[in-house]
Amino acid sequence: HVQLVESGGGSVQTGGSLSLSCTVIDHSRDVSSLAWFRQVPDMEREGVAAIDSDTQTFYADSVEGRFTISRDIAKNLLHLQMNNLKPEDTATYYCAGRDYDSDYEALERWTYRYWSQGTQVTVS
């Protein structure tokens, strides 16, 4: 059984920074790739950044160069550092996990099995 428990988020002004963390509780070591997604009301949940078990990273064009995803495998932690935030980054953010690595589907929502509860990020 896998649980993802995220923390962080909050409100910040345009141009500011925020960080998100996600604790991966995975006793069976089922999780390979991890990712961050975000969602605004009435819109599809979109992939923001992903990292596989070899720490290869993938980013959506909209956040490339501003967001950094990282993971501490020994501590079972996933992080998202968000810099130069824009109002369009406002959303509920989720961390997600799946039990395989794939370059071609790194940011595809339907491929992720495990999800956190979500945390709000507001940029004004």
mmCIF file of N, CA and C in Angstrom:
data_model
loop_
_atom_site.group_PDB
_atom_site.id
_atom_site.type_symbol
_atom_site.label_atom_id
_atom_site.label_comp_id
_atom_site.label_asym_id
_atom_site.label_seq_id
_atom_site.Cartn_x
_atom_site.Cartn_y
_atom_site.Cartn_z
ATOM 1 N N HIS A 1 0.860 -1.190 0.000
ATOM 2 C CA HIS A 1 0.000 0.000 0.000
ATOM 3 C C HIS A 1 0.888 1.228 0.000
ATOM 4 N N VAL A 2 0.603 2.189 -0.874
ATOM 5 C CA VAL A 2 1.397 3.400 -1.018
ATOM 6 C C VAL A 2 0.580 4.603 -0.565
ATOM 7 N N GLN A 3 1.218 5.462 0.210
ATOM 8 C CA GLN A 3 0.602 6.728 0.604
ATOM 9 C C GLN A 3 1.533 7.868 0.241
ATOM 10 N N LEU A 4 0.956 8.929 -0.245
ATOM 11 C CA LEU A 4 1.710 10.140 -0.569
ATOM 12 C C LEU A 4 1.136 11.271 0.275
ATOM 13 N N VAL A 5 1.990 11.866 1.083
ATOM 14 C CA VAL A 5 1.537 12.916 1.994
ATOM 15 C C VAL A 5 2.327 14.174 1.685
ATOM 16 N N GLU A 6 1.643 15.179 1.188
ATOM 17 C CA GLU A 6 2.364 16.372 0.784
ATOM 18 C C GLU A 6 2.227 17.483 1.806
ATOM 19 N N SER A 7 3.158 18.414 1.718
ATOM 20 C CA SER A 7 3.155 19.571 2.590
ATOM 21 C C SER A 7 3.723 20.754 1.813
ATOM 22 N N GLY A 8 3.493 21.931 2.355
ATOM 23 C CA GLY A 8 3.949 23.137 1.682
ATOM 24 C C GLY A 8 2.793 23.829 1.003
ATOM 25 N N GLY A 9 3.113 24.675 0.069
ATOM 26 C CA GLY A 9 2.089 25.450 -0.592
ATOM 27 C C GLY A 9 1.808 26.735 0.153
ATOM 28 N N GLY A 10 0.742 27.413 -0.254
ATOM 29 C CA GLY A 10 0.381 28.662 0.385
ATOM 30 C C GLY A 10 0.201 29.766 -0.638
ATOM 31 N N SER A 11 0.368 30.999 -0.176
ATOM 32 C CA SER A 11 0.162 32.168 -1.039
ATOM 33 C C SER A 11 1.449 32.957 -1.176
ATOM 34 N N VAL A 12 1.646 33.517 -2.361
ATOM 35 C CA VAL A 12 2.858 34.284 -2.628
ATOM 36 C C VAL A 12 2.541 35.310 -3.707
ATOM 37 N N GLN A 13 3.332 36.356 -3.753
ATOM 38 C CA GLN A 13 3.161 37.357 -4.797
ATOM 39 C C GLN A 13 3.882 36.932 -6.064
ATOM 40 N N THR A 14 3.455 37.528 -7.163
ATOM 41 C CA THR A 14 4.090 37.251 -8.451
ATOM 42 C C THR A 14 5.590 37.494 -8.368
ATOM 43 N N GLY A 15 6.329 36.506 -8.879
ATOM 44 C CA GLY A 15 7.781 36.579 -8.827
ATOM 45 C C GLY A 15 8.392 35.900 -7.625
ATOM 46 N N GLY A 16 7.565 35.510 -6.688
ATOM 47 C CA GLY A 16 8.050 34.867 -5.476
ATOM 48 C C GLY A 16 8.314 33.387 -5.659
ATOM 49 N N SER A 17 8.664 32.743 -4.559
ATOM 50 C CA SER A 17 9.010 31.320 -4.585
ATOM 51 C C SER A 17 8.239 30.553 -3.511
ATOM 52 N N LEU A 18 7.991 29.305 -3.801
ATOM 53 C CA LEU A 18 7.385 28.385 -2.841
ATOM 54 C C LEU A 18 7.985 27.002 -3.074
ATOM 55 N N SER A 19 7.934 26.176 -2.057
ATOM 56 C CA SER A 19 8.370 24.799 -2.239
ATOM 57 C C SER A 19 7.320 23.838 -1.717
ATOM 58 N N LEU A 20 7.222 22.711 -2.361
ATOM 59 C CA LEU A 20 6.322 21.637 -1.964
ATOM 60 C C LEU A 20 7.152 20.395 -1.658
ATOM 61 N N SER A 21 6.682 19.633 -0.691
ATOM 62 C CA SER A 21 7.327 18.358 -0.378
ATOM 63 C C SER A 21 6.278 17.262 -0.331
ATOM 64 N N CYS A 22 6.722 16.066 -0.581
ATOM 65 C CA CYS A 22 5.825 14.913 -0.553
ATOM 66 C C CYS A 22 6.565 13.739 0.059
ATOM 67 N N THR A 23 6.003 13.195 1.140
ATOM 68 C CA THR A 23 6.570 12.007 1.769
ATOM 69 C C THR A 23 5.946 10.776 1.132
ATOM 70 N N VAL A 24 6.810 9.884 0.664
ATOM 71 C CA VAL A 24 6.351 8.673 -0.020
ATOM 72 C C VAL A 24 6.416 7.508 0.969
ATOM 73 N N ILE A 25 5.268 7.045 1.401
ATOM 74 C CA ILE A 25 5.198 5.899 2.305
ATOM 75 C C ILE A 25 4.958 4.671 1.445
ATOM 76 N N ASP A 26 6.010 3.877 1.263
ATOM 77 C CA ASP A 26 5.981 2.800 0.258
ATOM 78 C C ASP A 26 6.751 1.600 0.811
ATOM 79 N N HIS A 27 6.111 0.839 1.675
ATOM 80 C CA HIS A 27 6.802 -0.256 2.352
ATOM 81 C C HIS A 27 7.211 -1.369 1.401
ATOM 82 N N SER A 28 6.486 -1.548 0.309
ATOM 83 C CA SER A 28 6.777 -2.599 -0.649
ATOM 84 C C SER A 28 7.682 -2.136 -1.779
ATOM 85 N N ARG A 29 8.119 -0.908 -1.738
ATOM 86 C CA ARG A 29 8.991 -0.334 -2.769
ATOM 87 C C ARG A 29 8.351 -0.483 -4.150
ATOM 88 N N ASP A 30 7.069 -0.116 -4.236
ATOM 89 C CA ASP A 30 6.351 -0.226 -5.496
ATOM 90 C C ASP A 30 6.585 0.960 -6.416
ATOM 91 N N VAL A 31 6.936 2.091 -5.862
ATOM 92 C CA VAL A 31 6.984 3.325 -6.645
ATOM 93 C C VAL A 31 8.314 3.498 -7.360
ATOM 94 N N SER A 32 8.246 3.805 -8.663
ATOM 95 C CA SER A 32 9.446 4.122 -9.449
ATOM 96 C C SER A 32 9.472 5.606 -9.790
ATOM 97 N N SER A 33 8.542 6.043 -10.624
ATOM 98 C CA SER A 33 8.497 7.449 -11.020
ATOM 99 C C SER A 33 7.575 8.239 -10.103
ATOM 100 N N LEU A 34 7.949 9.481 -9.877
ATOM 101 C CA LEU A 34 7.139 10.413 -9.104
ATOM 102 C C LEU A 34 6.925 11.680 -9.912
ATOM 103 N N ALA A 35 5.866 12.378 -9.627
ATOM 104 C CA ALA A 35 5.566 13.575 -10.410
ATOM 105 C C ALA A 35 4.731 14.549 -9.605
ATOM 106 N N TRP A 36 4.689 15.760 -10.105
ATOM 107 C CA TRP A 36 3.798 16.790 -9.592
ATOM 108 C C TRP A 36 2.793 17.152 -10.683
ATOM 109 N N PHE A 37 1.539 17.244 -10.285
ATOM 110 C CA PHE A 37 0.473 17.673 -11.166
ATOM 111 C C PHE A 37 -0.217 18.867 -10.528
ATOM 112 N N ARG A 38 -0.991 19.576 -11.317
ATOM 113 C CA ARG A 38 -1.787 20.669 -10.773
ATOM 114 C C ARG A 38 -3.122 20.733 -11.495
ATOM 115 N N GLN A 39 -4.072 21.328 -10.798
ATOM 116 C CA GLN A 39 -5.421 21.397 -11.347
ATOM 117 C C GLN A 39 -6.116 22.652 -10.875
ATOM 118 N N VAL A 40 -6.801 23.297 -11.812
ATOM 119 C CA VAL A 40 -7.679 24.415 -11.476
ATOM 120 C C VAL A 40 -9.097 23.959 -11.745
ATOM 121 N N PRO A 41 -10.075 24.579 -11.095
ATOM 122 C CA PRO A 41 -11.471 24.156 -11.274
ATOM 123 C C PRO A 41 -11.882 24.117 -12.743
ATOM 124 N N ASP A 42 -12.597 23.080 -13.112
ATOM 125 C CA ASP A 42 -13.151 22.881 -14.451
ATOM 126 C C ASP A 42 -12.092 22.637 -15.519
ATOM 127 N N MET A 43 -10.860 22.328 -15.097
ATOM 128 C CA MET A 43 -9.803 22.033 -16.066
ATOM 129 C C MET A 43 -9.223 20.655 -15.775
ATOM 130 N N GLU A 44 -8.597 20.089 -16.778
ATOM 131 C CA GLU A 44 -7.940 18.794 -16.603
ATOM 132 C C GLU A 44 -6.720 18.950 -15.681
ATOM 133 N N ARG A 45 -6.434 17.896 -14.959
ATOM 134 C CA ARG A 45 -5.224 17.887 -14.134
ATOM 135 C C ARG A 45 -4.029 17.745 -15.078
ATOM 136 N N GLU A 46 -3.067 18.649 -14.950
ATOM 137 C CA GLU A 46 -1.945 18.654 -15.881
ATOM 138 C C GLU A 46 -0.625 18.331 -15.192
ATOM 139 N N GLY A 47 0.233 17.654 -15.919
ATOM 140 C CA GLY A 47 1.543 17.317 -15.408
ATOM 141 C C GLY A 47 2.450 18.525 -15.392
ATOM 142 N N VAL A 48 3.165 18.714 -14.307
ATOM 143 C CA VAL A 48 4.073 19.846 -14.132
ATOM 144 C C VAL A 48 5.520 19.398 -14.262
ATOM 145 N N ALA A 49 5.872 18.368 -13.508
ATOM 146 C CA ALA A 49 7.247 17.868 -13.516
ATOM 147 C C ALA A 49 7.251 16.431 -13.043
ATOM 148 N N ALA A 50 8.216 15.671 -13.527
ATOM 149 C CA ALA A 50 8.324 14.266 -13.131
ATOM 150 C C ALA A 50 9.788 13.890 -12.982
ATOM 151 N N ILE A 51 10.012 12.834 -12.197
ATOM 152 C CA ILE A 51 11.375 12.336 -11.997
ATOM 153 C C ILE A 51 11.311 10.821 -11.868
ATOM 154 N N ASP A 52 12.188 10.138 -12.574
ATOM 155 C CA ASP A 52 12.124 8.678 -12.519
ATOM 156 C C ASP A 52 13.122 8.134 -11.499
ATOM 157 N N SER A 53 13.239 6.830 -11.422
ATOM 158 C CA SER A 53 14.083 6.201 -10.404
ATOM 159 C C SER A 53 15.567 6.438 -10.645
ATOM 160 N N ASP A 54 15.926 6.854 -11.873
ATOM 161 C CA ASP A 54 17.313 7.226 -12.169
ATOM 162 C C ASP A 54 17.531 8.725 -12.037
ATOM 163 N N THR A 55 16.558 9.416 -11.488
ATOM 164 C CA THR A 55 16.525 10.875 -11.284
ATOM 165 C C THR A 55 16.554 11.662 -12.590
ATOM 166 N N GLN A 56 16.129 11.042 -13.687
ATOM 167 C CA GLN A 56 15.918 11.785 -14.929
ATOM 168 C C GLN A 56 14.654 12.620 -14.749
ATOM 169 N N THR A 57 14.719 13.878 -15.160
ATOM 170 C CA THR A 57 13.606 14.791 -14.921
ATOM 171 C C THR A 57 12.913 15.199 -16.222
ATOM 172 N N PHE A 58 11.658 15.569 -16.067
ATOM 173 C CA PHE A 58 10.824 15.991 -17.184
ATOM 174 C C PHE A 58 9.998 17.182 -16.711
ATOM 175 N N TYR A 59 9.819 18.166 -17.572
ATOM 176 C CA TYR A 59 9.079 19.361 -17.196
ATOM 177 C C TYR A 59 8.084 19.759 -18.282
ATOM 178 N N ALA A 60 6.964 20.304 -17.844
ATOM 179 C CA ALA A 60 6.050 20.944 -18.774
ATOM 180 C C ALA A 60 6.709 22.227 -19.279
ATOM 181 N N ASP A 61 6.408 22.587 -20.516
ATOM 182 C CA ASP A 61 6.999 23.799 -21.107
ATOM 183 C C ASP A 61 6.703 25.031 -20.263
ATOM 184 N N SER A 62 5.529 25.065 -19.658
ATOM 185 C CA SER A 62 5.090 26.245 -18.919
ATOM 186 C C SER A 62 5.910 26.508 -17.656
ATOM 187 N N VAL A 63 6.628 25.497 -17.170
ATOM 188 C CA VAL A 63 7.391 25.679 -15.927
ATOM 189 C C VAL A 63 8.881 25.466 -16.111
ATOM 190 N N GLU A 64 9.293 25.049 -17.294
ATOM 191 C CA GLU A 64 10.711 24.794 -17.573
ATOM 192 C C GLU A 64 11.540 26.026 -17.232
ATOM 193 N N GLY A 65 12.604 25.825 -16.456
ATOM 194 C CA GLY A 65 13.475 26.925 -16.072
ATOM 195 C C GLY A 65 13.036 27.650 -14.817
ATOM 196 N N ARG A 66 11.819 27.408 -14.356
ATOM 197 C CA ARG A 66 11.321 28.056 -13.125
ATOM 198 C C ARG A 66 11.133 27.068 -11.993
ATOM 199 N N PHE A 67 10.717 25.855 -12.320
ATOM 200 C CA PHE A 67 10.458 24.820 -11.313
ATOM 201 C C PHE A 67 11.562 23.768 -11.365
ATOM 202 N N THR A 68 11.864 23.214 -10.192
ATOM 203 C CA THR A 68 12.845 22.141 -10.106
ATOM 204 C C THR A 68 12.276 21.003 -9.267
ATOM 205 N N ILE A 69 12.244 19.820 -9.859
ATOM 206 C CA ILE A 69 11.795 18.636 -9.130
ATOM 207 C C ILE A 69 13.019 17.857 -8.670
ATOM 208 N N SER A 70 12.934 17.299 -7.474
ATOM 209 C CA SER A 70 14.033 16.483 -6.958
ATOM 210 C C SER A 70 13.467 15.433 -6.014
ATOM 211 N N ARG A 71 14.267 14.410 -5.764
ATOM 212 C CA ARG A 71 13.820 13.374 -4.837
ATOM 213 C C ARG A 71 14.996 12.899 -4.008
ATOM 214 N N ASP A 72 14.695 12.566 -2.770
ATOM 215 C CA ASP A 72 15.674 11.980 -1.864
ATOM 216 C C ASP A 72 15.199 10.554 -1.643
ATOM 217 N N ILE A 73 15.808 9.633 -2.387
ATOM 218 C CA ILE A 73 15.333 8.251 -2.352
ATOM 219 C C ILE A 73 15.521 7.642 -0.971
ATOM 220 N N ALA A 74 16.630 7.951 -0.319
ATOM 221 C CA ALA A 74 16.902 7.377 1.008
ATOM 222 C C ALA A 74 15.867 7.816 2.028
ATOM 223 N N LYS A 75 15.389 9.071 1.895
ATOM 224 C CA LYS A 75 14.414 9.599 2.850
ATOM 225 C C LYS A 75 12.985 9.520 2.329
ATOM 226 N N ASN A 76 12.817 8.958 1.121
ATOM 227 C CA ASN A 76 11.482 8.828 0.527
ATOM 228 C C ASN A 76 10.764 10.175 0.439
ATOM 229 N N LEU A 77 11.482 11.169 -0.049
ATOM 230 C CA LEU A 77 10.917 12.506 -0.181
ATOM 231 C C LEU A 77 10.957 12.976 -1.630
ATOM 232 N N LEU A 78 9.950 13.691 -2.010
ATOM 233 C CA LEU A 78 9.869 14.342 -3.308
ATOM 234 C C LEU A 78 9.701 15.832 -3.069
ATOM 235 N N HIS A 79 10.391 16.659 -3.859
ATOM 236 C CA HIS A 79 10.315 18.105 -3.679
ATOM 237 C C HIS A 79 9.987 18.789 -4.995
ATOM 238 N N LEU A 80 9.385 19.955 -4.879
ATOM 239 C CA LEU A 80 9.195 20.826 -6.028
ATOM 240 C C LEU A 80 9.525 22.243 -5.584
ATOM 241 N N GLN A 81 10.590 22.779 -6.125
ATOM 242 C CA GLN A 81 10.949 24.161 -5.862
ATOM 243 C C GLN A 81 10.390 25.001 -6.988
ATOM 244 N N MET A 82 9.575 25.993 -6.627
ATOM 245 C CA MET A 82 8.911 26.835 -7.617
ATOM 246 C C MET A 82 9.407 28.264 -7.467
ATOM 247 N N ASN A 83 10.060 28.755 -8.490
ATOM 248 C CA ASN A 83 10.591 30.118 -8.487
ATOM 249 C C ASN A 83 9.905 30.956 -9.558
ATOM 250 N N ASN A 84 10.024 32.249 -9.419
ATOM 251 C CA ASN A 84 9.446 33.195 -10.388
ATOM 252 C C ASN A 84 7.989 32.826 -10.681
ATOM 253 N N LEU A 85 7.226 32.665 -9.627
ATOM 254 C CA LEU A 85 5.847 32.226 -9.782
ATOM 255 C C LEU A 85 4.987 33.277 -10.458
ATOM 256 N N LYS A 86 4.019 32.784 -11.227
ATOM 257 C CA LYS A 86 3.115 33.637 -11.983
ATOM 258 C C LYS A 86 1.681 33.349 -11.554
ATOM 259 N N PRO A 87 0.764 34.296 -11.759
ATOM 260 C CA PRO A 87 -0.638 34.032 -11.389
ATOM 261 C C PRO A 87 -1.193 32.770 -12.043
ATOM 262 N N GLU A 88 -0.749 32.444 -13.235
ATOM 263 C CA GLU A 88 -1.242 31.242 -13.906
ATOM 264 C C GLU A 88 -0.728 29.946 -13.282
ATOM 265 N N ASP A 89 0.164 30.040 -12.313
ATOM 266 C CA ASP A 89 0.604 28.868 -11.564
ATOM 267 C C ASP A 89 -0.354 28.541 -10.418
ATOM 268 N N THR A 90 -1.318 29.414 -10.183
ATOM 269 C CA THR A 90 -2.296 29.176 -9.137
ATOM 270 C C THR A 90 -3.093 27.909 -9.442
ATOM 271 N N ALA A 91 -3.113 26.985 -8.493
ATOM 272 C CA ALA A 91 -3.790 25.704 -8.695
ATOM 273 C C ALA A 91 -3.679 24.874 -7.418
ATOM 274 N N THR A 92 -4.390 23.760 -7.418
ATOM 275 C CA THR A 92 -4.153 22.738 -6.411
ATOM 276 C C THR A 92 -3.088 21.796 -6.960
ATOM 277 N N TYR A 93 -2.048 21.567 -6.169
ATOM 278 C CA TYR A 93 -0.927 20.745 -6.607
ATOM 279 C C TYR A 93 -0.983 19.379 -5.922
ATOM 280 N N TYR A 94 -0.692 18.351 -6.708
ATOM 281 C CA TYR A 94 -0.711 16.980 -6.226
ATOM 282 C C TYR A 94 0.619 16.300 -6.543
ATOM 283 N N CYS A 95 1.091 15.476 -5.637
ATOM 284 C CA CYS A 95 2.188 14.590 -5.998
ATOM 285 C C CYS A 95 1.587 13.232 -6.362
ATOM 286 N N ALA A 96 2.274 12.531 -7.247
ATOM 287 C CA ALA A 96 1.756 11.284 -7.784
ATOM 288 C C ALA A 96 2.894 10.294 -7.979
ATOM 289 N N GLY A 97 2.556 9.025 -7.946
ATOM 290 C CA GLY A 97 3.565 7.989 -8.137
ATOM 291 C C GLY A 97 3.031 6.840 -8.982
ATOM 292 N N ARG A 98 3.949 6.132 -9.606
ATOM 293 C CA ARG A 98 3.592 4.951 -10.372
ATOM 294 C C ARG A 98 4.716 3.937 -10.246
ATOM 295 N N ASP A 99 4.450 2.720 -10.661
ATOM 296 C CA ASP A 99 5.410 1.638 -10.392
ATOM 297 C C ASP A 99 6.287 1.293 -11.572
ATOM 298 N N TYR A 100 6.466 2.240 -12.518
ATOM 299 C CA TYR A 100 7.393 2.004 -13.623
ATOM 300 C C TYR A 100 7.936 3.336 -14.115
ATOM 301 N N ASP A 101 9.012 3.275 -14.900
ATOM 302 C CA ASP A 101 9.605 4.453 -15.521
ATOM 303 C C ASP A 101 9.279 4.441 -17.005
ATOM 304 N N SER A 102 9.017 5.601 -17.563
ATOM 305 C CA SER A 102 8.790 5.717 -18.999
ATOM 306 C C SER A 102 9.024 7.147 -19.433
ATOM 307 N N ASP A 103 9.955 7.342 -20.368
ATOM 308 C CA ASP A 103 10.244 8.681 -20.878
ATOM 309 C C ASP A 103 9.048 9.264 -21.618
ATOM 310 N N TYR A 104 8.270 8.435 -22.266
ATOM 311 C CA TYR A 104 7.241 8.931 -23.173
ATOM 312 C C TYR A 104 5.933 9.288 -22.479
ATOM 313 N N GLU A 105 5.773 8.892 -21.258
ATOM 314 C CA GLU A 105 4.510 9.135 -20.562
ATOM 315 C C GLU A 105 4.739 9.798 -19.218
ATOM 316 N N ALA A 106 5.847 10.498 -19.098
ATOM 317 C CA ALA A 106 6.250 10.998 -17.784
ATOM 318 C C ALA A 106 5.233 11.943 -17.168
ATOM 319 N N LEU A 107 4.512 12.705 -18.004
ATOM 320 C CA LEU A 107 3.574 13.693 -17.477
ATOM 321 C C LEU A 107 2.127 13.375 -17.832
ATOM 322 N N GLU A 108 1.886 12.097 -18.105
ATOM 323 C CA GLU A 108 0.524 11.695 -18.443
ATOM 324 C C GLU A 108 -0.230 11.316 -17.180
ATOM 325 N N ARG A 109 -1.282 11.990 -16.865
ATOM 326 C CA ARG A 109 -2.031 11.785 -15.630
ATOM 327 C C ARG A 109 -2.521 10.357 -15.468
ATOM 328 N N TRP A 110 -3.005 9.772 -16.577
ATOM 329 C CA TRP A 110 -3.651 8.469 -16.492
ATOM 330 C C TRP A 110 -2.678 7.340 -16.148
ATOM 331 N N THR A 111 -1.369 7.615 -16.246
ATOM 332 C CA THR A 111 -0.389 6.559 -15.961
ATOM 333 C C THR A 111 -0.023 6.457 -14.486
ATOM 334 N N TYR A 112 -0.471 7.434 -13.681
ATOM 335 C CA TYR A 112 -0.112 7.464 -12.269
ATOM 336 C C TYR A 112 -1.205 6.844 -11.423
ATOM 337 N N ARG A 113 -0.768 6.012 -10.516
ATOM 338 C CA ARG A 113 -1.708 5.231 -9.711
ATOM 339 C C ARG A 113 -1.926 5.818 -8.328
ATOM 340 N N TYR A 114 -0.886 6.419 -7.775
ATOM 341 C CA TYR A 114 -0.942 6.882 -6.394
ATOM 342 C C TYR A 114 -0.978 8.410 -6.372
ATOM 343 N N TRP A 115 -1.816 8.968 -5.477
ATOM 344 C CA TRP A 115 -2.010 10.413 -5.450
ATOM 345 C C TRP A 115 -2.046 10.934 -4.018
ATOM 346 N N SER A 116 -1.562 12.170 -3.867
ATOM 347 C CA SER A 116 -1.659 12.835 -2.573
ATOM 348 C C SER A 116 -3.008 13.542 -2.464
ATOM 349 N N GLN A 117 -3.200 14.197 -1.333
ATOM 350 C CA GLN A 117 -4.485 14.848 -1.071
ATOM 351 C C GLN A 117 -4.604 16.206 -1.761
ATOM 352 N N GLY A 118 -3.504 16.803 -2.159
ATOM 353 C CA GLY A 118 -3.528 18.102 -2.824
ATOM 354 C C GLY A 118 -3.288 19.240 -1.862
ATOM 355 N N THR A 119 -2.613 20.271 -2.367
ATOM 356 C CA THR A 119 -2.371 21.469 -1.569
ATOM 357 C C THR A 119 -2.493 22.685 -2.482
ATOM 358 N N GLN A 120 -3.010 23.762 -1.927
ATOM 359 C CA GLN A 120 -3.291 24.946 -2.732
ATOM 360 C C GLN A 120 -2.058 25.832 -2.834
ATOM 361 N N VAL A 121 -1.813 26.305 -4.041
ATOM 362 C CA VAL A 121 -0.799 27.320 -4.301
ATOM 363 C C VAL A 121 -1.510 28.489 -4.977
ATOM 364 N N THR A 122 -1.373 29.669 -4.373
ATOM 365 C CA THR A 122 -2.026 30.857 -4.905
ATOM 366 C C THR A 122 -0.980 31.934 -5.167
ATOM 367 N N VAL A 123 -0.969 32.451 -6.387
ATOM 368 C CA VAL A 123 -0.026 33.503 -6.777
ATOM 369 C C VAL A 123 -0.840 34.727 -7.200
ATOM 370 N N SER A 124 -0.578 35.832 -6.527
ATOM 371 C CA SER A 124 -1.361 37.035 -6.844
ATOM 372 C C SER A 124 -0.474 38.236 -7.156
#
